[in-house]
Every structure is written in C-alpha cells, then in structure tokens.
mmCIF file of C-alpha atoms in Angstrom:
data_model
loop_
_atom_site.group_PDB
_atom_site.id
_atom_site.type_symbol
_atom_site.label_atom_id
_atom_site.label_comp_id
_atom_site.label_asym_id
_atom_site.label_seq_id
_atom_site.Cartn_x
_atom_site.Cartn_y
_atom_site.Cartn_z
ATOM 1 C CA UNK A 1 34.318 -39.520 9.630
ATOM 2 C CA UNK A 2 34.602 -40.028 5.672
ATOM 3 C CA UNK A 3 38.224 -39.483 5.931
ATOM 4 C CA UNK A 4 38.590 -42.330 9.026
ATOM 5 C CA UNK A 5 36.636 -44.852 6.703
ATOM 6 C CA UNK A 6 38.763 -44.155 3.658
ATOM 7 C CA UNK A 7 41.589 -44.349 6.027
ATOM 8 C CA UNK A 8 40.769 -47.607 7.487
ATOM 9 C CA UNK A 9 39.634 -48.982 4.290
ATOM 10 C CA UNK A 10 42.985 -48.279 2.675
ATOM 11 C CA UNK A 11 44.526 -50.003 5.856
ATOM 12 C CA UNK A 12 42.890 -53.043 5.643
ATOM 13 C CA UNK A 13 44.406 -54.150 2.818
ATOM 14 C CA UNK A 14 47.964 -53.817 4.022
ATOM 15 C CA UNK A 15 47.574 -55.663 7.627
ATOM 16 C CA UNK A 16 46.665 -58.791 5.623
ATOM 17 C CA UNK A 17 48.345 -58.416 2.280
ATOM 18 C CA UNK A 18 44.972 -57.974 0.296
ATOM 19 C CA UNK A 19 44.635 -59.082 -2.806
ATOM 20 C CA UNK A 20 42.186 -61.649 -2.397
ATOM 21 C CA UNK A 21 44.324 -63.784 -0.192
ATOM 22 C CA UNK A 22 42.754 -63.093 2.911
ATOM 23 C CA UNK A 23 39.121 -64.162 3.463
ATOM 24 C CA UNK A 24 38.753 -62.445 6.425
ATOM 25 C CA UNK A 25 39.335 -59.121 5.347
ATOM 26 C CA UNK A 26 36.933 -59.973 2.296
ATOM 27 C CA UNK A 27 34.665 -61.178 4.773
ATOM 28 C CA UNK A 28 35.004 -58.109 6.958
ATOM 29 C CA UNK A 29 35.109 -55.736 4.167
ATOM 30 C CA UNK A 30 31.470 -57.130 2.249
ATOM 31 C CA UNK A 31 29.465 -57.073 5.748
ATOM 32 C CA UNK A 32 30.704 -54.002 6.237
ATOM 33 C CA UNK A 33 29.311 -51.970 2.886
ATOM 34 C CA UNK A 34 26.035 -54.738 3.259
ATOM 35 C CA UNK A 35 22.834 -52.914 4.405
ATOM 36 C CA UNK A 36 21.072 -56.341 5.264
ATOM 37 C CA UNK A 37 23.853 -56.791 8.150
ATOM 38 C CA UNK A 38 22.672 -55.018 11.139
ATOM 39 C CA UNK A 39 25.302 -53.191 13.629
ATOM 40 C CA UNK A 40 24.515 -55.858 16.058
ATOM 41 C CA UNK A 41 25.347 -58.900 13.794
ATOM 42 C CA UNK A 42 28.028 -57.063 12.627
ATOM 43 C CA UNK A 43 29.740 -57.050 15.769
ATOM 44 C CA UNK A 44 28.490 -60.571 16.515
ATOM 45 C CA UNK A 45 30.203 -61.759 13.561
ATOM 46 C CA UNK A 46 33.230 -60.074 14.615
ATOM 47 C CA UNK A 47 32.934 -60.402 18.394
ATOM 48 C CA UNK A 48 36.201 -62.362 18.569
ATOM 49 C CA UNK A 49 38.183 -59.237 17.421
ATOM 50 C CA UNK A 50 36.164 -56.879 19.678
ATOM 51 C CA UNK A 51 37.439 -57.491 23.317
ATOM 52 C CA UNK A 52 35.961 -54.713 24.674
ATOM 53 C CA UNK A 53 32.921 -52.829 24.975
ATOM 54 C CA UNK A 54 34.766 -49.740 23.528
ATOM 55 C CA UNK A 55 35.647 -51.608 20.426
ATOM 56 C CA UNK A 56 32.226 -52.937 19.822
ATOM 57 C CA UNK A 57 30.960 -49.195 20.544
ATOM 58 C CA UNK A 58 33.340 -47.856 17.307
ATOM 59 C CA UNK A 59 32.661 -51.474 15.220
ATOM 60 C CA UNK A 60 28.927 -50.170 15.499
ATOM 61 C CA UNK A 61 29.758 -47.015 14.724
ATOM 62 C CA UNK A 62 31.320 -47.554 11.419
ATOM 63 C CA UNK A 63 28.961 -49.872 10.325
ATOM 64 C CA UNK A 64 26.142 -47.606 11.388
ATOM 65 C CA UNK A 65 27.897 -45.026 9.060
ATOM 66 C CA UNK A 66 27.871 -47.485 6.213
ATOM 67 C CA UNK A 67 24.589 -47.732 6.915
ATOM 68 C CA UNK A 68 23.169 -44.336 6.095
ATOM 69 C CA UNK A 69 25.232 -44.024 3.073
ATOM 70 C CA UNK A 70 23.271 -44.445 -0.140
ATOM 71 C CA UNK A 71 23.403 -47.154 -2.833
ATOM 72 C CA UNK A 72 25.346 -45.243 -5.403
ATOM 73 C CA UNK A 73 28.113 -44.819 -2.129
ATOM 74 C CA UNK A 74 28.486 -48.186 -1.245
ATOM 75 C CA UNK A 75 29.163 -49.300 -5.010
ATOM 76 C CA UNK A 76 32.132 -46.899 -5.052
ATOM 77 C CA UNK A 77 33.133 -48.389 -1.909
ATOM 78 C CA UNK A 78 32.948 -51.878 -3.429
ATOM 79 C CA UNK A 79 34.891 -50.492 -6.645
ATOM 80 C CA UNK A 80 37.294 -48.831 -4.919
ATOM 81 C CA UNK A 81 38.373 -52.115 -2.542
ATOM 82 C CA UNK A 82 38.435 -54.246 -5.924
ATOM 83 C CA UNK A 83 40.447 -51.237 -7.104
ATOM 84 C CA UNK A 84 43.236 -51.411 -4.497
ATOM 85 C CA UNK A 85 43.141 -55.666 -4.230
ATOM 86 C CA UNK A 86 44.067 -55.217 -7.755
ATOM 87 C CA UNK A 87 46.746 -52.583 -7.774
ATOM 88 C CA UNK A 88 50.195 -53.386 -8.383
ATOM 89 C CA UNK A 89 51.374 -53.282 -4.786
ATOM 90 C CA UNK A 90 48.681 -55.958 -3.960
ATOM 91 C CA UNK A 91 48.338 -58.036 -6.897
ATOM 92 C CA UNK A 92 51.515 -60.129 -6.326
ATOM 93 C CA UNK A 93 50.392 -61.187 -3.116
#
C-alpha cells in the first residue's frame, strides 16, 4: 500500500505539470496528508472526480491510510511533494 501511495504521489505531479501551477493538485495533495480532513469530506471535496461508488471506496481508502500514519510520516510526505514540485523536470513549468 506504501508503494501505491508513493506511486500515485509521484504521478500526480506529472498529469498536471506540478510545480505549483496547478491548484488542484496542491489542493488535493494538502487534504490528503491533513489529519483534520475526515475520509468523508475528503471525498466530498472531491466528489466531482469520484463518479462512482468504487472510486469513492479507494479515495477513502487512501486517505484513511494517510490517516494512521504518524506526524513525523506526513512531514516527509509534505517534503518530499515540495521536493519533486521543485525538481528540475518540474520547475520550468
């Protein structure tokens, strides 16, 4: 499961060309690694994206994952998104 989020997480980046320019993704990426945003208003926030029950199922999922990860995890996480948005292949977008 560690490897799907570091998978998806590296993803990201690349469907919206990262670096900052894309709100959403920053948007997507904070609530995700955010323990005050519950599964359920995570998918509520993201409901437009989710056109199916199976997709909200696996949005939960993953941010039910986030959720049991400790403080110290979801800092890495942080760094390691700010890390990527400003990489070489990102920053000149």
């Amino acid at each position: 499961m560690k490897l799907l989020t570091v998978l998806m997480l590296i993803a990201l980046p690349l469907s919206c060309l990262a670096g900052s320019g894309c709100s959403l993704l920053e948007q997507v990426v904070s609530e995700t690694i955010d323990k005050n945003v519950t599964a359920e208003q995570y998918v509520l926030d993201f409901h437009e994206f989710l056109d199916s029950e199976d997709k909200e199922n696996v949005a939960k999922e993953l941010k039910n994952c986030f959720l049991g990860q400790d403080d110290y995890t979801l800092a890495n996480v942080k760094d390691f998104v700010e890390i990527v948005y400003s990489s070489p292949q990102c920053s000149g977008y």
